Short mmCIF file of C-alpha atoms in Angstrom, two decimals:
data_model
loop_
_atom_site.label_atom_id
_atom_site.label_comp_id
_atom_site.label_asym_id
_atom_site.label_seq_id
_atom_site.Cartn_x
_atom_site.Cartn_y
_atom_site.Cartn_z
CA MET A 27 108.10 113.51 112.75
CA SER A 28 107.54 111.45 109.59
CA ALA A 29 106.86 107.75 109.17
CA ARG A 30 109.74 105.54 108.16
CA MET A 31 110.17 104.87 104.44
CA PHE A 32 107.48 102.76 102.85
CA HIS A 33 106.95 100.94 99.57
CA LEU A 34 104.76 101.74 96.59
CA GLY A 35 103.22 99.39 94.07
CA TRP A 36 100.86 100.02 91.17
CA PHE A 37 97.82 97.76 90.93
CA LEU A 38 96.62 97.43 87.33
CA GLY A 39 93.05 96.60 88.23
CA ASN A 40 91.84 95.37 84.87
CA GLY A 41 95.10 93.61 84.08
CA PHE A 42 96.06 93.40 80.41
CA GLY A 43 92.56 94.50 79.50
CA VAL A 44 90.57 97.43 78.17
CA GLN A 45 91.52 100.59 80.07
CA ALA A 46 89.26 103.68 80.34
CA TRP A 47 88.32 103.21 76.70
CA ASN A 48 85.39 105.66 76.60
CA GLN A 49 86.54 108.29 79.10
CA GLU A 50 88.34 111.59 78.80
CA TRP A 51 92.13 111.30 78.50
CA ALA A 52 91.81 107.71 77.31
CA GLY A 53 93.60 108.46 74.04
CA THR A 54 93.17 105.56 71.64
CA GLY A 55 92.42 103.08 74.41
CA ALA A 56 89.32 101.81 72.66
CA THR A 57 91.31 100.45 69.73
CA ASP A 58 94.88 99.79 70.88
CA TRP A 59 94.46 98.48 74.44
CA MET A 60 95.76 95.09 73.30
CA MET A 61 99.12 96.61 72.33
CA PRO A 62 101.85 97.04 74.98
CA ASP A 63 102.59 100.75 74.44
CA GLN A 64 100.53 102.30 77.24
CA TYR A 65 101.73 99.63 79.68
CA ILE A 66 105.35 100.30 78.73
CA ASP A 67 104.73 103.99 79.43
CA LEU A 68 103.15 103.06 82.78
CA ALA A 69 106.01 100.76 83.81
CA ARG A 70 108.65 103.35 82.89
CA SER A 71 106.77 106.10 84.71
CA ILE A 72 106.36 104.20 87.96
CA GLU A 73 110.01 103.12 87.81
CA ARG A 74 110.93 106.80 87.61
CA GLY A 75 108.47 107.48 90.41
CA GLY A 76 110.16 105.09 92.85
CA PHE A 77 107.60 102.27 92.77
CA ASP A 78 108.77 98.82 93.76
CA PHE A 79 106.54 96.93 91.34
CA LEU A 80 103.68 96.87 88.86
CA MET A 81 101.09 94.19 89.64
CA MET A 82 98.69 93.04 86.93
CA GLU A 83 95.33 91.53 87.91
CA ASP A 84 93.85 88.84 85.71
CA SER A 85 90.75 86.67 85.17
CA VAL A 86 90.06 83.97 82.63
CA GLN A 87 86.39 84.35 81.78
CA ILE A 88 83.82 86.71 80.37
CA PRO A 89 81.75 87.49 83.47
CA ASN A 90 78.18 86.29 83.55
CA ALA A 91 77.18 86.97 87.14
CA TYR A 92 74.98 90.07 86.81
CA GLN A 93 71.51 89.15 85.55
CA ASN A 94 73.01 85.80 84.48
CA SER A 95 74.26 87.46 81.32
CA SER A 96 77.49 88.72 79.77
CA GLU A 97 75.58 91.64 78.20
CA TYR A 98 76.62 94.37 80.65
CA TYR A 99 80.24 93.25 80.88
CA LEU A 100 80.79 93.10 77.12
CA ARG A 101 78.78 96.25 76.40
CA THR A 102 80.92 98.25 78.81
CA ALA A 103 84.20 96.29 78.46
CA SER A 104 84.03 95.62 82.20
CA ALA A 105 86.46 92.85 83.25
CA ALA A 106 86.50 91.55 79.65
CA PRO A 107 88.09 91.21 77.21
CA LYS A 108 91.58 90.57 78.61
CA GLN A 109 94.88 89.11 77.45
CA ASP A 110 97.47 87.04 79.29
CA PRO A 111 99.50 89.21 81.73
CA ALA A 112 102.43 86.78 81.70
CA VAL A 113 103.09 87.68 78.07
CA LEU A 114 102.97 91.39 78.92
CA ALA A 115 105.29 90.84 81.89
CA GLY A 116 107.99 89.54 79.56
CA ILE A 117 107.60 92.55 77.27
CA LEU A 118 107.67 95.10 80.10
CA SER A 119 110.82 93.57 81.52
CA GLN A 120 112.64 94.51 78.32
CA PHE A 121 111.66 98.18 78.54
CA THR A 122 112.51 98.73 82.21
CA ASP A 123 115.60 98.24 84.36
CA LYS A 124 114.70 98.06 88.06
CA VAL A 125 110.95 98.03 88.71
CA GLY A 126 109.41 94.67 89.56
CA ILE A 127 106.77 93.08 87.32
CA VAL A 128 104.12 90.93 89.01
CA ALA A 129 101.79 88.67 87.02
CA THR A 130 98.63 87.03 88.35
CA LEU A 131 98.42 83.26 87.82
CA THR A 132 95.75 81.15 89.46
CA THR A 133 96.43 77.94 91.34
CA THR A 134 93.03 76.52 90.37
CA PHE A 135 93.47 76.62 86.59
CA TYR A 136 97.18 75.87 86.12
CA HIS A 137 99.45 72.98 87.03
CA PRO A 138 102.38 73.79 89.34
CA PHE A 139 104.94 72.67 86.73
CA THR A 140 103.49 75.09 84.17
CA VAL A 141 103.62 78.04 86.56
CA ALA A 142 107.07 77.17 87.90
CA ARG A 143 108.52 76.95 84.39
CA MET A 144 106.79 80.11 83.17
CA ILE A 145 107.80 82.19 86.20
CA SER A 146 111.38 80.94 86.07
CA THR A 147 111.59 81.94 82.42
CA LEU A 148 110.22 85.42 83.19
CA ASP A 149 112.63 85.84 86.08
CA HIS A 150 115.52 85.03 83.75
CA VAL A 151 114.53 87.47 81.01
CA SER A 152 113.82 90.23 83.57
CA LYS A 153 117.14 89.67 85.38
CA GLY A 154 115.40 88.88 88.64
CA ARG A 155 112.44 91.27 88.79
CA ILE A 156 109.43 88.95 88.61
CA GLY A 157 106.71 88.43 91.19
CA TRP A 158 103.78 86.01 91.25
CA ASN A 159 100.39 87.14 92.53
CA ILE A 160 98.97 83.91 93.90
CA VAL A 161 95.21 83.68 93.45
CA THR A 162 92.83 80.75 93.79
CA GLY A 163 90.23 82.10 91.36
CA SER A 164 86.66 82.85 92.37
CA SER A 165 84.30 82.51 89.42
CA THR A 166 82.37 79.36 88.61
CA TYR A 167 82.21 80.59 85.00
CA ALA A 168 86.02 80.59 84.87
CA ALA A 169 86.12 77.05 86.24
CA LYS A 170 83.69 75.86 83.57
CA ASN A 171 86.12 77.13 80.91
CA PHE A 172 88.45 74.39 82.19
CA GLY A 173 85.74 71.75 82.39
CA PHE A 174 84.85 71.62 86.08
CA ASP A 175 82.92 73.44 88.82
CA MET A 176 84.68 75.91 91.08
CA PRO A 177 85.88 74.17 94.25
CA GLU A 178 84.57 75.47 97.56
CA HIS A 179 86.42 78.49 99.03
CA ASP A 180 88.41 76.76 101.80
CA LEU A 181 89.21 73.78 99.57
CA ARG A 182 90.74 76.16 97.00
CA TYR A 183 93.14 77.43 99.64
CA GLU A 184 94.06 73.89 100.67
CA MET A 185 94.83 73.20 97.01
CA ALA A 186 96.79 76.45 96.74
CA ASP A 187 98.97 75.51 99.71
CA GLU A 188 100.00 72.25 98.04
CA PHE A 189 100.38 74.03 94.69
CA VAL A 190 102.90 76.52 96.12
CA GLU A 191 104.69 73.75 98.00
CA LEU A 192 105.21 71.79 94.79
CA ALA A 193 106.19 74.87 92.79
CA CYS A 194 108.87 75.66 95.38
CA LYS A 195 110.22 72.11 95.20
CA LEU A 196 110.40 72.43 91.42
CA TRP A 197 112.34 75.70 91.67
CA ASP A 198 114.68 73.96 94.10
CA SER A 199 115.13 70.89 91.89
CA TRP A 200 118.34 72.43 90.53
CA GLU A 201 120.99 73.15 93.12
CA PRO A 202 122.32 76.72 92.87
CA ASP A 203 125.69 75.59 91.50
CA ALA A 204 124.39 72.90 89.13
CA VAL A 205 125.24 74.92 86.02
CA LEU A 206 128.96 74.76 85.29
CA ALA A 207 129.07 76.07 81.70
CA ASP A 208 132.55 74.52 81.55
CA VAL A 209 133.51 75.04 77.91
CA GLU A 210 137.00 73.61 78.30
CA ASN A 211 135.76 70.25 79.61
CA GLY A 212 132.50 70.25 77.69
CA ILE A 213 130.23 70.08 80.75
CA TYR A 214 127.26 72.39 80.87
CA ALA A 215 125.49 71.08 84.01
CA ASP A 216 126.32 68.62 86.77
CA HIS A 217 123.57 66.02 86.58
CA THR A 218 124.14 64.98 90.20
CA LYS A 219 122.84 68.41 91.25
CA VAL A 220 119.58 68.23 89.29
CA HIS A 221 117.00 66.18 91.14
CA THR A 222 113.72 64.43 90.42
CA LEU A 223 110.94 64.99 92.94
CA ASP A 224 108.44 62.17 92.47
CA PHE A 225 105.99 64.39 94.34
CA GLU A 226 102.63 62.77 95.12
CA GLY A 227 100.25 65.10 96.91
CA LYS A 228 96.55 65.14 97.59
CA PHE A 229 95.83 67.32 94.56
CA TYR A 230 98.98 67.46 92.43
CA SER A 231 101.85 65.24 91.40
CA SER A 232 105.03 65.81 89.43
CA ARG A 233 108.13 63.83 88.65
CA GLY A 234 110.34 66.89 88.14
CA PRO A 235 112.87 68.38 87.81
CA LEU A 236 112.22 71.63 85.97
CA ASN A 237 113.94 71.82 82.61
CA THR A 238 114.89 75.45 83.21
CA THR A 239 117.97 76.55 85.11
CA PRO A 240 117.78 78.38 88.46
CA SER A 241 116.65 81.96 87.88
CA PRO A 242 118.26 85.05 89.45
CA GLN A 243 115.85 85.08 92.42
CA GLY A 244 115.56 81.30 92.65
CA ARG A 245 111.89 81.77 93.39
CA PRO A 246 109.74 84.76 92.43
CA VAL A 247 108.50 87.26 94.97
CA PHE A 248 105.12 85.99 96.20
CA LEU A 249 102.12 88.32 96.48
CA GLN A 250 98.58 87.50 97.55
CA ALA A 251 95.37 89.22 98.63
CA GLY A 252 94.65 87.49 101.92
CA GLY A 253 91.29 88.56 103.38
CA SER A 254 89.65 85.44 104.77
CA ASP A 255 91.23 83.43 107.57
CA LYS A 256 92.37 80.81 105.05
CA GLY A 257 93.77 83.54 102.79
CA LYS A 258 95.61 85.31 105.59
CA ASP A 259 97.12 82.06 106.79
CA LEU A 260 98.36 81.17 103.29
CA ALA A 261 99.80 84.68 102.96
CA ALA A 262 101.54 84.53 106.32
CA LYS A 263 103.07 81.17 105.40
CA TYR A 264 104.47 82.06 101.97
CA VAL A 265 104.16 85.59 100.64
CA GLU A 266 106.38 88.64 100.76
CA ALA A 267 103.79 91.31 99.93
CA ILE A 268 100.08 91.25 100.75
CA ILE A 269 97.37 93.19 98.93
CA ALA A 270 95.06 94.46 101.67
CA ASN A 271 91.87 96.50 101.77
CA PRO A 272 90.58 96.77 105.35
CA PRO A 273 88.43 99.94 105.61
CA GLY A 274 89.84 102.61 107.90
CA VAL A 275 93.09 103.13 109.76
CA GLU A 276 92.16 101.09 112.84
CA LYS A 277 91.27 98.03 110.75
CA MET A 278 94.39 98.52 108.62
CA LYS A 279 96.50 98.44 111.78
CA ALA A 280 94.67 95.41 113.17
CA TYR A 281 95.06 93.56 109.86
CA ARG A 282 98.82 94.14 109.77
CA GLU A 283 99.20 93.02 113.37
CA ASP A 284 97.21 89.86 112.60
CA ILE A 285 99.41 89.03 109.60
CA ARG A 286 102.60 89.59 111.61
CA ARG A 287 101.31 87.34 114.40
CA ARG A 288 100.48 84.59 111.90
CA ALA A 289 103.93 84.96 110.29
CA VAL A 290 105.61 84.32 113.65
CA GLU A 291 103.43 81.22 114.11
CA HIS A 292 104.79 79.94 110.78
CA GLY A 293 108.36 80.58 111.92
CA ARG A 294 108.88 83.64 109.72
CA ASP A 295 110.31 87.07 110.44
CA PRO A 296 107.26 89.38 110.30
CA ASP A 297 109.39 92.13 108.76
CA SER A 298 109.80 89.88 105.70
CA ILE A 299 106.13 90.48 104.81
CA LYS A 300 105.04 93.86 103.43
CA VAL A 301 101.36 94.74 103.85
CA MET A 302 100.32 96.99 100.96
CA TYR A 303 97.03 98.89 101.19
CA LEU A 304 94.89 99.62 98.12
CA VAL A 305 94.28 103.35 97.60
CA SER A 306 93.14 105.64 94.77
CA PRO A 307 94.41 109.17 95.56
CA VAL A 308 92.47 112.07 94.08
CA LEU A 309 94.86 114.90 93.19
CA GLY A 310 94.30 118.53 92.21
CA GLU A 311 96.13 121.84 91.83
CA THR A 312 94.46 122.90 95.08
CA ASP A 313 92.79 120.98 97.88
CA ALA A 314 89.45 122.47 96.85
CA GLU A 315 89.89 121.27 93.25
CA ALA A 316 90.69 117.76 94.44
CA GLU A 317 87.70 117.75 96.80
CA GLU A 318 85.43 118.74 93.91
CA LYS A 319 86.89 115.95 91.75
CA LEU A 320 86.18 113.48 94.55
CA ALA A 321 82.65 114.85 94.99
CA ARG A 322 82.00 114.42 91.25
CA ARG A 323 83.25 110.85 91.47
CA GLU A 324 80.91 110.13 94.38
CA ARG A 325 77.95 111.75 92.61
CA ALA A 326 78.65 109.69 89.51
CA LYS A 327 78.04 106.53 91.53
CA GLU A 328 74.38 107.42 91.92
CA SER A 329 73.89 107.32 88.16
CA ASN A 330 75.85 104.10 87.82
CA ILE A 331 74.08 101.76 90.22
CA GLU A 332 73.97 99.10 87.52
CA GLY A 333 77.72 99.24 87.02
CA LEU A 334 78.39 99.03 90.76
CA LEU A 335 76.04 96.05 91.11
CA ALA A 336 77.58 94.30 88.10
CA GLY A 337 81.10 94.78 89.45
CA ARG A 338 80.21 93.54 92.91
CA SER A 339 78.24 90.61 91.42
CA HIS A 340 81.33 89.61 89.45
CA LEU A 341 83.58 89.67 92.54
CA ALA A 342 81.11 87.73 94.66
CA SER A 343 79.83 85.36 91.95
CA ILE A 344 76.34 86.33 93.12
CA ASP A 345 73.73 88.05 90.96
CA LEU A 346 72.85 91.06 93.09
CA SER A 347 70.15 92.17 90.63
CA GLN A 348 67.83 89.60 92.24
CA PHE A 349 67.69 91.52 95.54
CA PRO A 350 65.62 94.67 96.30
CA LEU A 351 67.78 97.78 96.31
CA ASP A 352 66.06 99.30 99.32
CA GLU A 353 66.33 96.31 101.63
CA PRO A 354 69.36 94.76 103.36
CA LEU A 355 70.90 91.67 101.81
CA PRO A 356 69.90 88.35 103.42
CA ASP A 357 71.94 87.55 106.55
CA ASP A 358 72.80 84.06 105.31
CA LEU A 359 74.13 85.20 101.91
CA ILE A 360 77.74 83.96 101.61
CA SER A 361 80.03 84.26 98.60
CA ASN A 362 82.09 81.38 97.23
CA GLY A 363 84.10 84.03 95.37
CA HIS A 364 85.86 86.87 97.21
CA ARG A 365 84.42 85.79 100.55
CA SER A 366 85.96 88.29 102.98
CA SER A 367 85.50 91.19 100.59
CA PHE A 368 81.82 90.35 100.20
CA ALA A 369 81.38 90.03 103.97
CA ASN A 370 82.86 93.51 104.41
CA PHE A 371 80.59 94.80 101.66
CA LYS A 372 77.45 93.40 103.32
CA GLY A 373 78.24 95.23 106.55
CA ASP A 374 76.24 94.62 109.72
CA GLY A 375 72.91 94.12 107.95
CA THR A 376 71.40 97.47 108.99
CA GLN A 377 71.91 99.22 105.64
CA THR A 378 70.10 98.58 102.38
CA LEU A 379 71.78 97.22 99.28
CA ARG A 380 71.57 100.69 97.71
CA GLU A 381 73.28 102.29 100.71
CA ARG A 382 76.01 99.65 100.76
CA ILE A 383 76.70 99.79 97.03
CA LEU A 384 77.02 103.60 97.12
CA ALA A 385 79.13 103.72 100.28
CA HIS A 386 81.48 100.80 99.77
CA SER A 387 84.56 100.91 97.59
CA ALA A 388 86.30 97.80 96.33
CA THR A 389 89.61 99.62 95.93
CA ASP A 390 90.08 102.09 98.80
CA ALA A 391 91.32 101.31 102.28
CA VAL A 392 91.16 105.07 102.93
CA HIS A 393 90.30 108.13 100.87
CA LEU A 394 93.27 110.32 99.96
CA CYS A 395 92.40 113.71 98.49
CA GLY A 396 94.17 117.04 97.91
CA THR A 397 97.28 118.48 96.33
CA PRO A 398 100.28 116.17 96.05
CA ALA A 399 101.70 117.76 99.20
CA THR A 400 98.43 117.26 101.09
CA VAL A 401 98.08 113.62 100.03
CA ALA A 402 101.72 112.93 100.88
CA ALA A 403 101.05 114.27 104.37
CA GLN A 404 97.93 112.10 104.65
CA MET A 405 99.88 108.98 103.61
CA ASP A 406 102.62 109.90 106.08
CA GLU A 407 100.10 110.16 108.92
CA ILE A 408 98.44 106.86 108.01
CA MET A 409 101.72 104.97 107.92
CA GLN A 410 102.74 106.42 111.28
CA GLU A 411 99.50 105.10 112.77
CA VAL A 412 99.45 101.74 110.97
CA GLY A 413 103.17 101.01 111.28
CA GLY A 414 103.90 100.22 107.61
CA ASP A 415 104.47 98.91 104.99
CA GLY A 416 103.18 100.80 101.96
CA PHE A 417 100.45 101.43 99.42
CA LEU A 418 99.22 99.94 96.17
CA ILE A 419 97.99 102.71 93.89
CA VAL A 420 94.90 101.72 91.91
CA GLY A 421 94.64 103.65 88.65
CA THR A 422 90.90 104.34 88.45
CA PRO A 423 90.63 104.94 85.56
CA MET A 424 94.10 103.99 84.29
CA HIS A 425 95.14 106.57 81.73
CA ARG A 426 98.27 108.61 81.11
CA ARG A 427 97.01 111.74 82.87
CA TYR A 428 96.41 109.91 86.14
CA VAL A 429 99.76 108.14 85.86
CA ALA A 430 101.46 111.53 85.46
CA GLU A 431 99.59 112.98 88.46
CA ILE A 432 100.91 110.17 90.62
CA THR A 433 104.44 109.72 89.31
CA ASP A 434 105.24 113.38 88.57
CA GLY A 435 103.12 114.93 91.32
CA LEU A 436 102.69 112.62 94.29
CA SER A 437 106.02 110.76 94.08
CA PRO A 438 108.14 113.95 94.31
CA ALA A 439 106.03 115.13 97.26
CA LEU A 440 106.62 111.82 99.04
CA ARG A 441 110.34 112.02 98.28
CA ARG A 442 110.55 115.49 99.80
CA ARG A 443 109.32 113.90 103.02
CA GLY A 444 111.82 111.06 102.71
CA LEU A 445 109.01 108.50 102.53
CA ILE A 446 109.78 106.58 99.32
CA ARG A 447 112.89 105.46 97.52
CA ASP A 448 114.91 107.80 95.34
CA GLY A 449 116.58 105.11 93.27
CA PHE A 450 117.01 101.37 93.58
CA GLU A 451 119.67 99.85 95.77
CA HIS A 452 119.51 96.40 94.20
CA GLN A 453 118.81 94.55 90.97
CA LEU A 454 116.49 91.86 92.36
CA LEU A 455 112.88 92.67 93.23
CA ARG A 456 113.07 90.73 96.50
CA ASP A 457 116.13 92.68 97.65
CA ASN A 458 114.48 96.02 96.90
CA LEU A 459 111.29 94.96 98.67
CA LEU A 460 113.25 93.97 101.78
CA ALA A 461 115.63 96.96 101.68
CA PHE A 462 113.52 98.75 104.31
#
């Protein structure tokens, strides 16, 4: 007996940034990453492969966490440079027909009016296929680019709650039937159905209304990575898809149950929230070939301790180079960046930093490895145990060969089991996401 149908998304982990520039199968990624071509190919491929959406990560700084220097990050093109994913979202929408496009925009560095207007515009030009990945930001270096220090973790989520509240009011400032486009009588819009807000909150204010018309979805589909209690509560209150990374099937199941409980407390139908688990399947012609690929990937970690430390330092906004590799991290070490992720990374304090950095993955809830048929069976079993709702594939590294392995290998295997969509029932992203 198979699991019920589930959803697929593609998580573009480095956003509109340098992708696998110095690795095999990278093509001309070192020189043309800033052009949209490879992303157009990706979006078209995952649309063909039955994915609900493409989600693009983003950050707005050159990292400086590891060794208090940008040297490693710029030398390796790690998390920098990057370009604005909202621009790419508009381009991708013109080269695809059904797949959703999700851009990351932070509530700490934008004003709600700016985001509401930008997202509404994108939803129009995509004919209703835009999502917003709601992030609060995590890096103090990013905050300094905007002239202030990064607010404390829980305060950022309090600000984000008000930010989303105001954005929603702005999207609702035009009644659905405000636009008449009455050529005969010369009336484009009924002004009595376009409303000012005069919103005065603790953190934000706006007169309103938006000067854009209601978009096809009215509001975008909301996504968020809710790991901390504050993050999970914000997600349960607003979002329609959650990016989750609890390690292991039991914790995946417990996480989903927690989110559904919180959704009910906020008066929402828990089935209206899709919990999507980050995974990086390793595929091969045979199970043995895939296992060897995975083993090579694990062995490569041992020669890339610096890269693993730099990446984790960036996420946590903590310079991990200051701590001895062969001792546990201090018990009282808390991140003001990705707080829950860092807490999971630290573990129970019995393992050394070296052991944790080699064992812990920032992108895998579970390891999936084998032929497409084998991995499809593994995903089927996991969803049966967890209860839903789908997976976010992380292209690591993101190049055309890996995209083909997933969309032309794994997707057909999942379809043969009846686990993913074989076509899109609706035009709007929200409708497709809630179709099952």
